[in-house]
Short mmCIF file of C-alpha atoms and ligand atoms in Angstrom, two decimals:
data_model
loop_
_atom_site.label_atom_id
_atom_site.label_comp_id
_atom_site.label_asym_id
_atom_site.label_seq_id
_atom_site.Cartn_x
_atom_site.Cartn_y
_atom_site.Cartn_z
CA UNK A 1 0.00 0.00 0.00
CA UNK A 2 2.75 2.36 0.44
CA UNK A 3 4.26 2.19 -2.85
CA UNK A 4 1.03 3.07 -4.15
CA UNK A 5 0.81 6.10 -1.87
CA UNK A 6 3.76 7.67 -2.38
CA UNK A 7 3.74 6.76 -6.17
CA UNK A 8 0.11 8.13 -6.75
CA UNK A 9 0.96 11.38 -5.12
CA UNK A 10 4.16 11.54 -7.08
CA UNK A 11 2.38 11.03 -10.21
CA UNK A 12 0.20 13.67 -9.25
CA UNK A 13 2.84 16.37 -8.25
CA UNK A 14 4.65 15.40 -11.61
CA UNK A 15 2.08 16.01 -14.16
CA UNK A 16 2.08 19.53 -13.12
CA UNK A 17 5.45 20.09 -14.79
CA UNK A 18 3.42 19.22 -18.25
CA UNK A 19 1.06 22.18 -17.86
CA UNK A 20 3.58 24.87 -19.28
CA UNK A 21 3.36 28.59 -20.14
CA UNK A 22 4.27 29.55 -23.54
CA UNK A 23 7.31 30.74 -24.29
CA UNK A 24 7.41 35.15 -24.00
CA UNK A 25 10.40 37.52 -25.58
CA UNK A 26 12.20 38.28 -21.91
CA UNK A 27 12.28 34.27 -21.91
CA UNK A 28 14.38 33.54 -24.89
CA UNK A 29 16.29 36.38 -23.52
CA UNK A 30 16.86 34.24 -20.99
CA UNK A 31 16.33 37.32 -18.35
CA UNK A 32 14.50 34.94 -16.21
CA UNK A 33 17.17 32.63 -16.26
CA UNK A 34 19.22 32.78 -12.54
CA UNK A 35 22.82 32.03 -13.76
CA UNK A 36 24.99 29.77 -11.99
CA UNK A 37 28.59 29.03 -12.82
CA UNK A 38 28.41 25.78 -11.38
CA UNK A 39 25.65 23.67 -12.47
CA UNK A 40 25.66 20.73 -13.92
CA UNK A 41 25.11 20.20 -17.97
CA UNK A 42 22.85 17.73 -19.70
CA UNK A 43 23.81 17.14 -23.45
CA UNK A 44 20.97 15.18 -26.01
CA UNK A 45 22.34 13.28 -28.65
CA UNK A 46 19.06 12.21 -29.75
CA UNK A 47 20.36 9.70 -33.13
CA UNK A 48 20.32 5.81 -32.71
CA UNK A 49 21.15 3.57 -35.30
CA UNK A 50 17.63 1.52 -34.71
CA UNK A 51 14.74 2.81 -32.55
CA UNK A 52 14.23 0.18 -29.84
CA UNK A 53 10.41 0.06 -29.53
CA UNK A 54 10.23 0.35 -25.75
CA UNK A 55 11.85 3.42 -25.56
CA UNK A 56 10.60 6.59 -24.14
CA UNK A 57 13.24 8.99 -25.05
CA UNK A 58 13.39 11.56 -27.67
CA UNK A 59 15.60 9.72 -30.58
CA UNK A 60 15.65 9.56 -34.51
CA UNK A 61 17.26 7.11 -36.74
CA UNK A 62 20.62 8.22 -37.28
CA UNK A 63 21.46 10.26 -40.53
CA UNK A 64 24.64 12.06 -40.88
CA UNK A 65 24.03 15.02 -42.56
CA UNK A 66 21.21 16.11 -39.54
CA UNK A 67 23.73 14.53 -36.90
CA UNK A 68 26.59 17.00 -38.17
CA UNK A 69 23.90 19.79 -38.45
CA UNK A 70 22.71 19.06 -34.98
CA UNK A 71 26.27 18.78 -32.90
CA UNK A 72 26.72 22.56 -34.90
CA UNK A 73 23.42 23.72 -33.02
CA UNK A 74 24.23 22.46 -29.64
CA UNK A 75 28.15 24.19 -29.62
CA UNK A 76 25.74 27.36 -30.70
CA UNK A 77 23.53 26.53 -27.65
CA UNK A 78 26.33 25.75 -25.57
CA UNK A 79 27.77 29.27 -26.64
CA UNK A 80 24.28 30.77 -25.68
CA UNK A 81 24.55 29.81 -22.11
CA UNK A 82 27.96 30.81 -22.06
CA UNK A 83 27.15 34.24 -23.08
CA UNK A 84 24.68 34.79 -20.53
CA UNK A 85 26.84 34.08 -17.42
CA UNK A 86 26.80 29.54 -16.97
CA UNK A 87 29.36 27.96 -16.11
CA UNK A 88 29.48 24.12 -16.33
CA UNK A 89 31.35 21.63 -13.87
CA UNK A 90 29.91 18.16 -14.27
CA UNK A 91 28.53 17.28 -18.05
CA UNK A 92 26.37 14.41 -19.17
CA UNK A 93 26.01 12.92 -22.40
CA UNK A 94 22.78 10.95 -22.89
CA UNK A 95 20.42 10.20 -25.63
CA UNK A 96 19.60 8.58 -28.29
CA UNK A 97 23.61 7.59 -29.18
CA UNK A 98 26.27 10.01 -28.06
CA UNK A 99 28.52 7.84 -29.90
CA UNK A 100 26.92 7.98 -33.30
CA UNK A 101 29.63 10.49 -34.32
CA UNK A 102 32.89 10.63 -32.30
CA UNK A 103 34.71 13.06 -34.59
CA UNK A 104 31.30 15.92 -33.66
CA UNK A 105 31.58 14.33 -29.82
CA UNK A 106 35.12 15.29 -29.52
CA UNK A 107 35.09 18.22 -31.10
CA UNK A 108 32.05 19.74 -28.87
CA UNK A 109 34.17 17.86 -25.69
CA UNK A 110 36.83 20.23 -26.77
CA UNK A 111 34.63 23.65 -26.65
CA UNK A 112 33.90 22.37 -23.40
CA UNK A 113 36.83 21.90 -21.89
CA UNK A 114 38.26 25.36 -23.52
CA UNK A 115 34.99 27.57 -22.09
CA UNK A 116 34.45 25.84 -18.67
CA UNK A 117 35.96 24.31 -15.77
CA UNK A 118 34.73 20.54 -16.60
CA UNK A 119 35.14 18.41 -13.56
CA UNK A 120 33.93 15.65 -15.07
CA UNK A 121 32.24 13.72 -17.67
CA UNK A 122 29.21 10.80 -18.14
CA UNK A 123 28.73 9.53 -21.22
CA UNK A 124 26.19 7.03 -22.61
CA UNK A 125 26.57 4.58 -25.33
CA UNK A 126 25.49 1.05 -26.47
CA UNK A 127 27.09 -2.17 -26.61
CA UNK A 128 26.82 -2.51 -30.48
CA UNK A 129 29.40 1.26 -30.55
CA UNK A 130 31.71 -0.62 -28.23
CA UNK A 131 34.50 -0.69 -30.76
CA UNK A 132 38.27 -0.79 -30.00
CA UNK A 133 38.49 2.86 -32.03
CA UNK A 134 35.46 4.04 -29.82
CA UNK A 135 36.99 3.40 -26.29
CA UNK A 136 40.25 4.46 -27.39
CA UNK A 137 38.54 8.28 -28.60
CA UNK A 138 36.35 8.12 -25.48
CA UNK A 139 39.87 7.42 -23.15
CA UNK A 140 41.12 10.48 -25.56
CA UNK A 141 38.39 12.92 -24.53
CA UNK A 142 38.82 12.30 -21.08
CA UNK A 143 35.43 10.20 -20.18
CA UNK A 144 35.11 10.04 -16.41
CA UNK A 145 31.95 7.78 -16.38
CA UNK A 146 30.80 5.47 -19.50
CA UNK A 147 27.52 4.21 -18.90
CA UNK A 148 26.34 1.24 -21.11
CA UNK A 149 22.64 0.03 -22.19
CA UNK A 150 22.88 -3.70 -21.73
CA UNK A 151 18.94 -4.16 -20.61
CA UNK A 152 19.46 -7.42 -20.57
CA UNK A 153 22.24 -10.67 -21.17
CA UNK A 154 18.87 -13.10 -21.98
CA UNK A 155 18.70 -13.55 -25.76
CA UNK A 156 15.25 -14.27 -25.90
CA UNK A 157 14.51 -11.61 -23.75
CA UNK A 158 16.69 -8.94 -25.70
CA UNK A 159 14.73 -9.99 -29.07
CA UNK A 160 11.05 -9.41 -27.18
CA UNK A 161 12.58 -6.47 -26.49
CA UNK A 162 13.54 -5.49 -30.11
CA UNK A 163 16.81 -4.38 -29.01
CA UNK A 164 19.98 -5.46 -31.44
CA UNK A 165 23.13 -6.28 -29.03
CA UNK A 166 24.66 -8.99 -30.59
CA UNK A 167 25.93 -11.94 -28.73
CA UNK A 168 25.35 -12.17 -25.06
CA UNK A 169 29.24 -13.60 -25.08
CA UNK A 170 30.43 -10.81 -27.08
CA UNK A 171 28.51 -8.16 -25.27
CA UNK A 172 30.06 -9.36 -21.88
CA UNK A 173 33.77 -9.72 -23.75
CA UNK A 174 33.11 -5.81 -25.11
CA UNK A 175 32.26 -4.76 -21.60
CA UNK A 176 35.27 -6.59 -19.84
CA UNK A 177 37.65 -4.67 -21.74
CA UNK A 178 35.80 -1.22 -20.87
CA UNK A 179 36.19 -2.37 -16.76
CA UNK A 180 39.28 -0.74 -15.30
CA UNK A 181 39.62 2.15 -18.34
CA UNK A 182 37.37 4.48 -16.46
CA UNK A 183 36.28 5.80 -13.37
CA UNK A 184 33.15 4.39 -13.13
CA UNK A 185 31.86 1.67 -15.71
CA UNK A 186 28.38 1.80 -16.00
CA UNK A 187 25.67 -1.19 -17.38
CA UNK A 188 22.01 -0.23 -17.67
CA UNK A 189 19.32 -3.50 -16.75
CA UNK A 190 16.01 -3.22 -17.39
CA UNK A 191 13.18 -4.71 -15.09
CA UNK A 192 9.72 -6.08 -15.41
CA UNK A 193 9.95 -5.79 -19.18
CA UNK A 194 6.60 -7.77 -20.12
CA UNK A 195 7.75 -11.64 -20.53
CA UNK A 196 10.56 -11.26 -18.93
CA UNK A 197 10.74 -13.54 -15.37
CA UNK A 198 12.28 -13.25 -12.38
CA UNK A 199 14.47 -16.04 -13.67
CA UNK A 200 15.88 -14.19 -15.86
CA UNK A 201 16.62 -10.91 -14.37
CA UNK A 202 18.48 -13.01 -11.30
CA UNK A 203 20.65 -14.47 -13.76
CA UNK A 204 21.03 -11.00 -15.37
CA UNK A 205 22.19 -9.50 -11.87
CA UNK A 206 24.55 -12.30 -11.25
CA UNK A 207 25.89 -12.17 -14.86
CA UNK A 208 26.47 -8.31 -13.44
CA UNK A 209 28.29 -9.29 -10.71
CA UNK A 210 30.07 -11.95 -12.12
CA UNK A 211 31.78 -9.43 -14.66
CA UNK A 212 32.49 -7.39 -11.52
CA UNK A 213 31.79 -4.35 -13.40
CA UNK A 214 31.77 -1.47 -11.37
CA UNK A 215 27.90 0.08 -11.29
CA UNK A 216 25.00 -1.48 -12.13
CA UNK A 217 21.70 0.79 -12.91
CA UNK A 218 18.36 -0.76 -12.90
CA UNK A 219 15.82 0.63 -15.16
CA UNK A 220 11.70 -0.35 -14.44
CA UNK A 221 10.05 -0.46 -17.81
CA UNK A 222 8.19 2.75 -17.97
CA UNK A 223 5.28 3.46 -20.52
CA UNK A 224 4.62 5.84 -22.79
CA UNK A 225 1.15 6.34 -23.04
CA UNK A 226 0.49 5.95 -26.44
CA UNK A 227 2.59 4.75 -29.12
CA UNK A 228 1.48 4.19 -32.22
CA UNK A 229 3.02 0.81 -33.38
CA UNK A 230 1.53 -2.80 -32.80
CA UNK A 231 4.76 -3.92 -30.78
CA UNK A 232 5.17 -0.28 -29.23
CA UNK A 233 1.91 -0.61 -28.01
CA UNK A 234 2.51 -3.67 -26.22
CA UNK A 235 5.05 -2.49 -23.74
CA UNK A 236 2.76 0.20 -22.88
CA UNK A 237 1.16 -3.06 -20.92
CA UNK A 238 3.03 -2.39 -18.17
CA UNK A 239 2.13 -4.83 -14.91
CA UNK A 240 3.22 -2.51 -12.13
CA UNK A 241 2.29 -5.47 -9.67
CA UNK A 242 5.17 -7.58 -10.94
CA UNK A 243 7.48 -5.16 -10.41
CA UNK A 244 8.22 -5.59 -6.61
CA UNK A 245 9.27 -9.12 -6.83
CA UNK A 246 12.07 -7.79 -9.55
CA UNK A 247 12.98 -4.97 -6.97
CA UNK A 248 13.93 -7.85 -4.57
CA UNK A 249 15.92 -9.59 -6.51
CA UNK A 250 18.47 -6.66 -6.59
CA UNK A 251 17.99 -5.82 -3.19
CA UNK A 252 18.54 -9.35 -1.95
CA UNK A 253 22.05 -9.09 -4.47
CA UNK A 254 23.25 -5.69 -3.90
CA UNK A 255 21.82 -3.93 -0.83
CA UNK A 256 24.03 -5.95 1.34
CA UNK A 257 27.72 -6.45 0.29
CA UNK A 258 30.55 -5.90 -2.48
CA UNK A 259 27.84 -3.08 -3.53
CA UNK A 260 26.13 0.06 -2.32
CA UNK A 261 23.16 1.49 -3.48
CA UNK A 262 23.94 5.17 -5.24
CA UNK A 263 20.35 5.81 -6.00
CA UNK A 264 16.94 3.58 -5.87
CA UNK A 265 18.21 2.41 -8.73
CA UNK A 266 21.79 2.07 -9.34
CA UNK A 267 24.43 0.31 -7.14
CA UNK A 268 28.23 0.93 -7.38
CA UNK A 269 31.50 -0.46 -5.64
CA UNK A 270 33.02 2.23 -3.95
CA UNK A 271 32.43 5.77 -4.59
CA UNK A 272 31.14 6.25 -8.03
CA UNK A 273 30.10 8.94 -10.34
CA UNK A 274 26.49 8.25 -11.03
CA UNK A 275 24.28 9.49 -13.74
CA UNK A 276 21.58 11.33 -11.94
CA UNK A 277 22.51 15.12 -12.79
CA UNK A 278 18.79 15.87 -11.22
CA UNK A 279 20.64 14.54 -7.87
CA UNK A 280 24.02 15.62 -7.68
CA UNK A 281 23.35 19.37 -9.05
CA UNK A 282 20.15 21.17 -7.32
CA UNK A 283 20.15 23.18 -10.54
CA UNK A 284 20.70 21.56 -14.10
CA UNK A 285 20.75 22.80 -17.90
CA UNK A 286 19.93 20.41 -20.67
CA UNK A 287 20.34 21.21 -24.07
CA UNK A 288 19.64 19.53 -27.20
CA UNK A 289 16.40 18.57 -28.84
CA UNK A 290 14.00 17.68 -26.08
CA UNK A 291 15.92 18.57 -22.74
CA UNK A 292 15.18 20.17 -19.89
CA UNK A 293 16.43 22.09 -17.27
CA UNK A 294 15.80 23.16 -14.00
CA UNK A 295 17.15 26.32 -12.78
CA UNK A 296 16.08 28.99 -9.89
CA UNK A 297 13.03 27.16 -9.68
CA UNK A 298 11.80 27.02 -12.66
CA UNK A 299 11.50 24.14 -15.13
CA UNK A 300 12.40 24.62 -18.94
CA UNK A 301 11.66 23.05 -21.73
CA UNK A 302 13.41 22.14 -25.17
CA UNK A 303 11.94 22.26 -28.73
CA UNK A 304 12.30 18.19 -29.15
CA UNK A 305 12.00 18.23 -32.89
CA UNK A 306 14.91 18.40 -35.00
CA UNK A 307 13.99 20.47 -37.56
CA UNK A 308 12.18 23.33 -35.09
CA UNK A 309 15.28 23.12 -33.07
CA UNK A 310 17.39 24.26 -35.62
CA UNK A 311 15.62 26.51 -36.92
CA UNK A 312 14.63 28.28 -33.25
CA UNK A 313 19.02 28.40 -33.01
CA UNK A 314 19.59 29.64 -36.27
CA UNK A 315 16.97 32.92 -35.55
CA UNK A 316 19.90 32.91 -32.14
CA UNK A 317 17.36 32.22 -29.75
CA UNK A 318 17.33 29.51 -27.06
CA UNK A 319 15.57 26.40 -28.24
CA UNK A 320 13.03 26.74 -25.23
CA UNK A 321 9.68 26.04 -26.16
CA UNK A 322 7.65 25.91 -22.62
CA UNK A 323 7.64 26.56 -18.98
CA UNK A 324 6.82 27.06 -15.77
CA UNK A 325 7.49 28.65 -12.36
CA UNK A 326 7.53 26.10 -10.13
CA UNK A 327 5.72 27.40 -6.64
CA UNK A 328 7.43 26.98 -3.06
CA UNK A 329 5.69 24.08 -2.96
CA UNK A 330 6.22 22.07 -6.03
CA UNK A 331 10.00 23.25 -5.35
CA UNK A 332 10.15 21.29 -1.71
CA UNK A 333 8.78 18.74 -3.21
CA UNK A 334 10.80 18.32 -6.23
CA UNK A 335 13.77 18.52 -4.19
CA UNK A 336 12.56 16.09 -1.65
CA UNK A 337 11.80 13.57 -4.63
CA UNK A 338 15.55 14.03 -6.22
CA UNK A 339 17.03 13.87 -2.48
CA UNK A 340 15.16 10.52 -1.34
CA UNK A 341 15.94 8.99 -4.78
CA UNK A 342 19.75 10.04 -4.03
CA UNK A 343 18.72 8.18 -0.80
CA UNK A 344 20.27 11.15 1.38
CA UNK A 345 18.86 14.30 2.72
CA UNK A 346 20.58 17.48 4.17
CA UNK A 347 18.05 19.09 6.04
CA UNK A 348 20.60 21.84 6.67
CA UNK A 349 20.80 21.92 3.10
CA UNK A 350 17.06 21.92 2.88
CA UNK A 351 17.10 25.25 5.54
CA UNK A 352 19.82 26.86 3.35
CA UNK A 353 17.98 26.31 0.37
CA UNK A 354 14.01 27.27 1.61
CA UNK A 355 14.71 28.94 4.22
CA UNK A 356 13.40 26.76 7.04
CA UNK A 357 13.23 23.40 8.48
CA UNK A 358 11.55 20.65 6.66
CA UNK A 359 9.69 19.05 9.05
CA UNK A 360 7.80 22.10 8.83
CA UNK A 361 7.56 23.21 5.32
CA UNK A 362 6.85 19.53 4.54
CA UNK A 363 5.31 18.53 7.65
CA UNK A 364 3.05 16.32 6.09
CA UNK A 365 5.52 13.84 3.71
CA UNK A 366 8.17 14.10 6.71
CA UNK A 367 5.74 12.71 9.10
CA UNK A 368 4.39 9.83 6.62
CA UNK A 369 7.85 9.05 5.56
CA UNK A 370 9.06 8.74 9.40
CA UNK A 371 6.07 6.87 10.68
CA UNK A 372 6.48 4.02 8.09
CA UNK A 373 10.07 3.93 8.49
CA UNK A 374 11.13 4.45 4.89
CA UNK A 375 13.93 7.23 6.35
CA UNK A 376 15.73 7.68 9.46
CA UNK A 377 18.35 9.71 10.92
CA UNK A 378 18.27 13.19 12.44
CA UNK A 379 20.63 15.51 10.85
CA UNK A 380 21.02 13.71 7.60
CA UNK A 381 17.53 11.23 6.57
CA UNK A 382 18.72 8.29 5.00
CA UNK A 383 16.60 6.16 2.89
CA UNK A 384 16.21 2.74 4.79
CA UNK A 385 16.08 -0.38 2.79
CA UNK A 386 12.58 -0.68 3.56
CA UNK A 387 11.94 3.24 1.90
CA UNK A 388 13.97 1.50 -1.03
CA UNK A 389 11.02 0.03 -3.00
CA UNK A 390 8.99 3.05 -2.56
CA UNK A 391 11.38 6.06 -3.71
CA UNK A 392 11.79 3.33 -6.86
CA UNK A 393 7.97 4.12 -7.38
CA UNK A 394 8.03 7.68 -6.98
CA UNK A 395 10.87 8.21 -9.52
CA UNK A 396 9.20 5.59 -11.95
CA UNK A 397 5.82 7.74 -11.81
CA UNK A 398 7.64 10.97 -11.65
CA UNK A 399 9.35 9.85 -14.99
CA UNK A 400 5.87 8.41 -16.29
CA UNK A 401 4.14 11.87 -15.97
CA UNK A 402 7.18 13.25 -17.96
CA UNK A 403 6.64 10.70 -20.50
CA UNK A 404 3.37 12.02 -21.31
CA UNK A 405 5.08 15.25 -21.87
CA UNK A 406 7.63 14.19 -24.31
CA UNK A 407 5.04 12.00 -26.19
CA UNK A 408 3.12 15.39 -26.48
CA UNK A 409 6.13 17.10 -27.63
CA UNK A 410 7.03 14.14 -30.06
CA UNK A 411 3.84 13.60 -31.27
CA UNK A 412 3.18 17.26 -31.90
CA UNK A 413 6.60 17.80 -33.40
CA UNK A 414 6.73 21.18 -30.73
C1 SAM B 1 17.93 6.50 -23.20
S1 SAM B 1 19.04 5.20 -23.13
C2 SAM B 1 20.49 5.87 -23.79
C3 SAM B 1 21.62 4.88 -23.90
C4 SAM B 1 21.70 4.05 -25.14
N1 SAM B 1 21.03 4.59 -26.24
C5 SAM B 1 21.17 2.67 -24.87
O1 SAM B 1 20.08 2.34 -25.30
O2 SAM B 1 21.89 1.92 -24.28
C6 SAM B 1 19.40 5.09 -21.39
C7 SAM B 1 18.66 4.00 -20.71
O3 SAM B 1 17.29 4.30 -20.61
C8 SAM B 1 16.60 3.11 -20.33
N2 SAM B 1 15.29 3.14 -20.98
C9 SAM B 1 14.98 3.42 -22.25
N3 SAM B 1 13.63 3.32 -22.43
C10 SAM B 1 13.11 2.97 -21.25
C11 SAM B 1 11.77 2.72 -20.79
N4 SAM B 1 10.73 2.79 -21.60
N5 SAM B 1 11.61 2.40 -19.49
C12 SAM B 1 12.67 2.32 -18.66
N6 SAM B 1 13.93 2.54 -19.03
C13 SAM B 1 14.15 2.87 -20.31
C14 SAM B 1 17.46 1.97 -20.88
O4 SAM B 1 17.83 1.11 -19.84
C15 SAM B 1 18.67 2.68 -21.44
O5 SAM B 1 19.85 1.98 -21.24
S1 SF4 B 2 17.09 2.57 -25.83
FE1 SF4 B 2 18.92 3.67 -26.47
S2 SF4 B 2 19.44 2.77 -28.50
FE2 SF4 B 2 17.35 2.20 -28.07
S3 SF4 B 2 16.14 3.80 -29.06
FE3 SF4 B 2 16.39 4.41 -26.90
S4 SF4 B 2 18.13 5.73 -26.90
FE4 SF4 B 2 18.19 4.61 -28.85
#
């Protein structure tokens, strides 16, 4: 019952980042924008080389000429921010393929590193752009963190999927000679896809820890709401009810030993870079076709198709296309979402922040959240591992009601 709780009022909070105000002139002049020289960057690379039908993310088939087009539009972006006063410490590169075009990748990696102190660097790829070429360039441009979507080592479960790996051998031989080259290696699983059994995950999370890779993050299937496609339109089945018995599974193999849990989601050996800019940075930008950002409370929105993307940078405006002030409220809220999923809270970073305690300002979730024994600690809450399962659900229905947002977006072409 508490998952359900705590996940129905999340859904609730988080469809109220898809009613948006339209984009005004002081806007794109970016006057309402609070710089920061500090915050943490989100690039899109939104090209794959096939669409996986599950997939919730803004992404096109890969063609060049757009690709090269695109990567010129985000250093323009990039240079945007820049002119108004950001400064970037801690970049990740997600997608879609950030890989799709490592001459354009190392080349923007390079404007980076030349206009801002970069700390460090997360990049995403797939197994299939695992080349010996590839990790050499990404060793080149100095990635910290190389994250990985393996969803699964099960053949059969891979092809329900519609997701081209290659061998499960291969895919595990690719990844063994990533381990060791950076910081943090990085392998995304995916849970309660529909077919998939609890079989096959556990041997998924021991084929995991059997590589001895270094960070493991664990994806539930989320739904889109409506997809168009026959097979698309099956994973929008989602059975939320088998999902717990998954979420045990890599409790009962990671909460207690070699690993730590990071997040609700992933769990690392040692201390790891992890891929949650919302966490880690209280303020974000995202550019590229369909980001967004978060910054002095207010939530922003990018164009997420191609072709009005470009087109809103070439007439050197920012390619924001919605958004809204977030009140005091949705703020506290927000940030006690991003905190519990982190699975650590500062209150006297909360005070600093809002200006007062939070057992106050959120008297209400605090007392709900202590009661039930999902946090505890005094100075510092930390997620127990019985508050594990439910901050999973919050960030899977906080994702779902942004999933109805970028299928708006997508579908709309805004
Ligand atoms: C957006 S992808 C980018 C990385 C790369 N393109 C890949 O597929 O490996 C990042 C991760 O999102 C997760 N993902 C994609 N669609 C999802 C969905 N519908 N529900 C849950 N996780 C999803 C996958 O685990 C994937 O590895
Ligand atoms: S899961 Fe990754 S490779 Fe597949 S379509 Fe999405 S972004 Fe592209």
């Amino acid at each position: 019952m508490i998952p359900e709780i705590v996940g129905f009022v999340t859904r609730r909070e988080g469809r109220k980042f898809n009613s948006l105000n339209a984009v005004d002139d002081s806007l794109v002049n970016a006057e309402r924008l609070a710089k920061r020289d500090d915050i943490s960057l989100y690039v899109h690379i939104p090209f794959c080389r096939s669409l996986c039908p599950f997939c919730c993310f803004n992404r096109y088939l890969f063609k060049e000429d757009l690709a090269r087009r695109y990567f010129i539009d985000l250093k323009q972006e990039l240079e945007t921010y820049r002119g108004l006063g950001f400064g970037f410490r801690d970049v990740y590169f997600g997608g879609g393929t950030p890989t799709v075009l490592m001459d354009e990748l190392g080349d923007l990696i390079q404007q980076l590193r030349r206009q801002f102190r970069v700390k460090q660097i997360s990049l995403e790829t797939t197994p299939r752009e695992l080349s010996a070429q590839n990790i050499k360039l990404l060793k080149e441009y100095g990635i910290n963190r190389l994250s990985i979507g393996v969803q699964s080592f099960d053949e059969q479960v891979l092809k329900a999927m519609g997701r081209v790996n290659g061998p499960a051998e291969e895919v595990k031989s690719r990844l063994l000679t990533c381990q060791g080259q950076f910081d943090t290696l990085n392998v995304d699983l995916l849970f309660n896809f529909p077919g998939q059994t609890t079989v096959q995950f556990a041997t998924d999370v021991k084929a995991f820890k059997e590589l001895g890779i270094d960070q493991a993050t664990f994806y539930p299937l989320m739904a889109s709401p409506h997809k168009k496609d026959d097979l698309e339109r099956r994973f929008n089945r989602v059975d939320n009810s088998r999902e717990k018995r998954f979420y045990k599974i890599i409790l009962k193999e990671l909460y207690h030993g070699d690993y730590t849990p990071s997040t609700a989601w992933c769990f690392s050996r040692g201390e790891r870079m992890i891929d949650e800019y919302i966490i880690e940075s209280d303020d974000y930008i995202g550019i590229g076709a369909g980001s967004v950002s978060i910054v002095g409370g207010n939530f922003y929105v990018n164009s997420f198709s191609l072709g009005h993307y470009h087109e809103l940078i070439a007439s050197g405006r920012l390619p924001i296309v919605g958004w809204r002030g977030l009140s005091d409220k949705e703020n506290r809220r927000y940030y006690l979402l991003t905190k519990l999923f982190g699975l650590k809270l500062d209150k006297e970073a909360f005070r600093r922040r809002f200006g007062g305690d939070i057992g106050a300002q959120l008297r209400l979730e605090m007392a709900f959240f202590k009661s039930f024994g999902l946090v505890a600690g005094d100075d510092i809450l930390r997620v127990t591992e019985k508050g594990m399962y439910p901050v999973s659900v919050m960030m899977r229905e906080f994702f779902g009601a942004l999933n109805a947002l970028r299928e708006y977006h997508i579908e709309r072409q805004i």
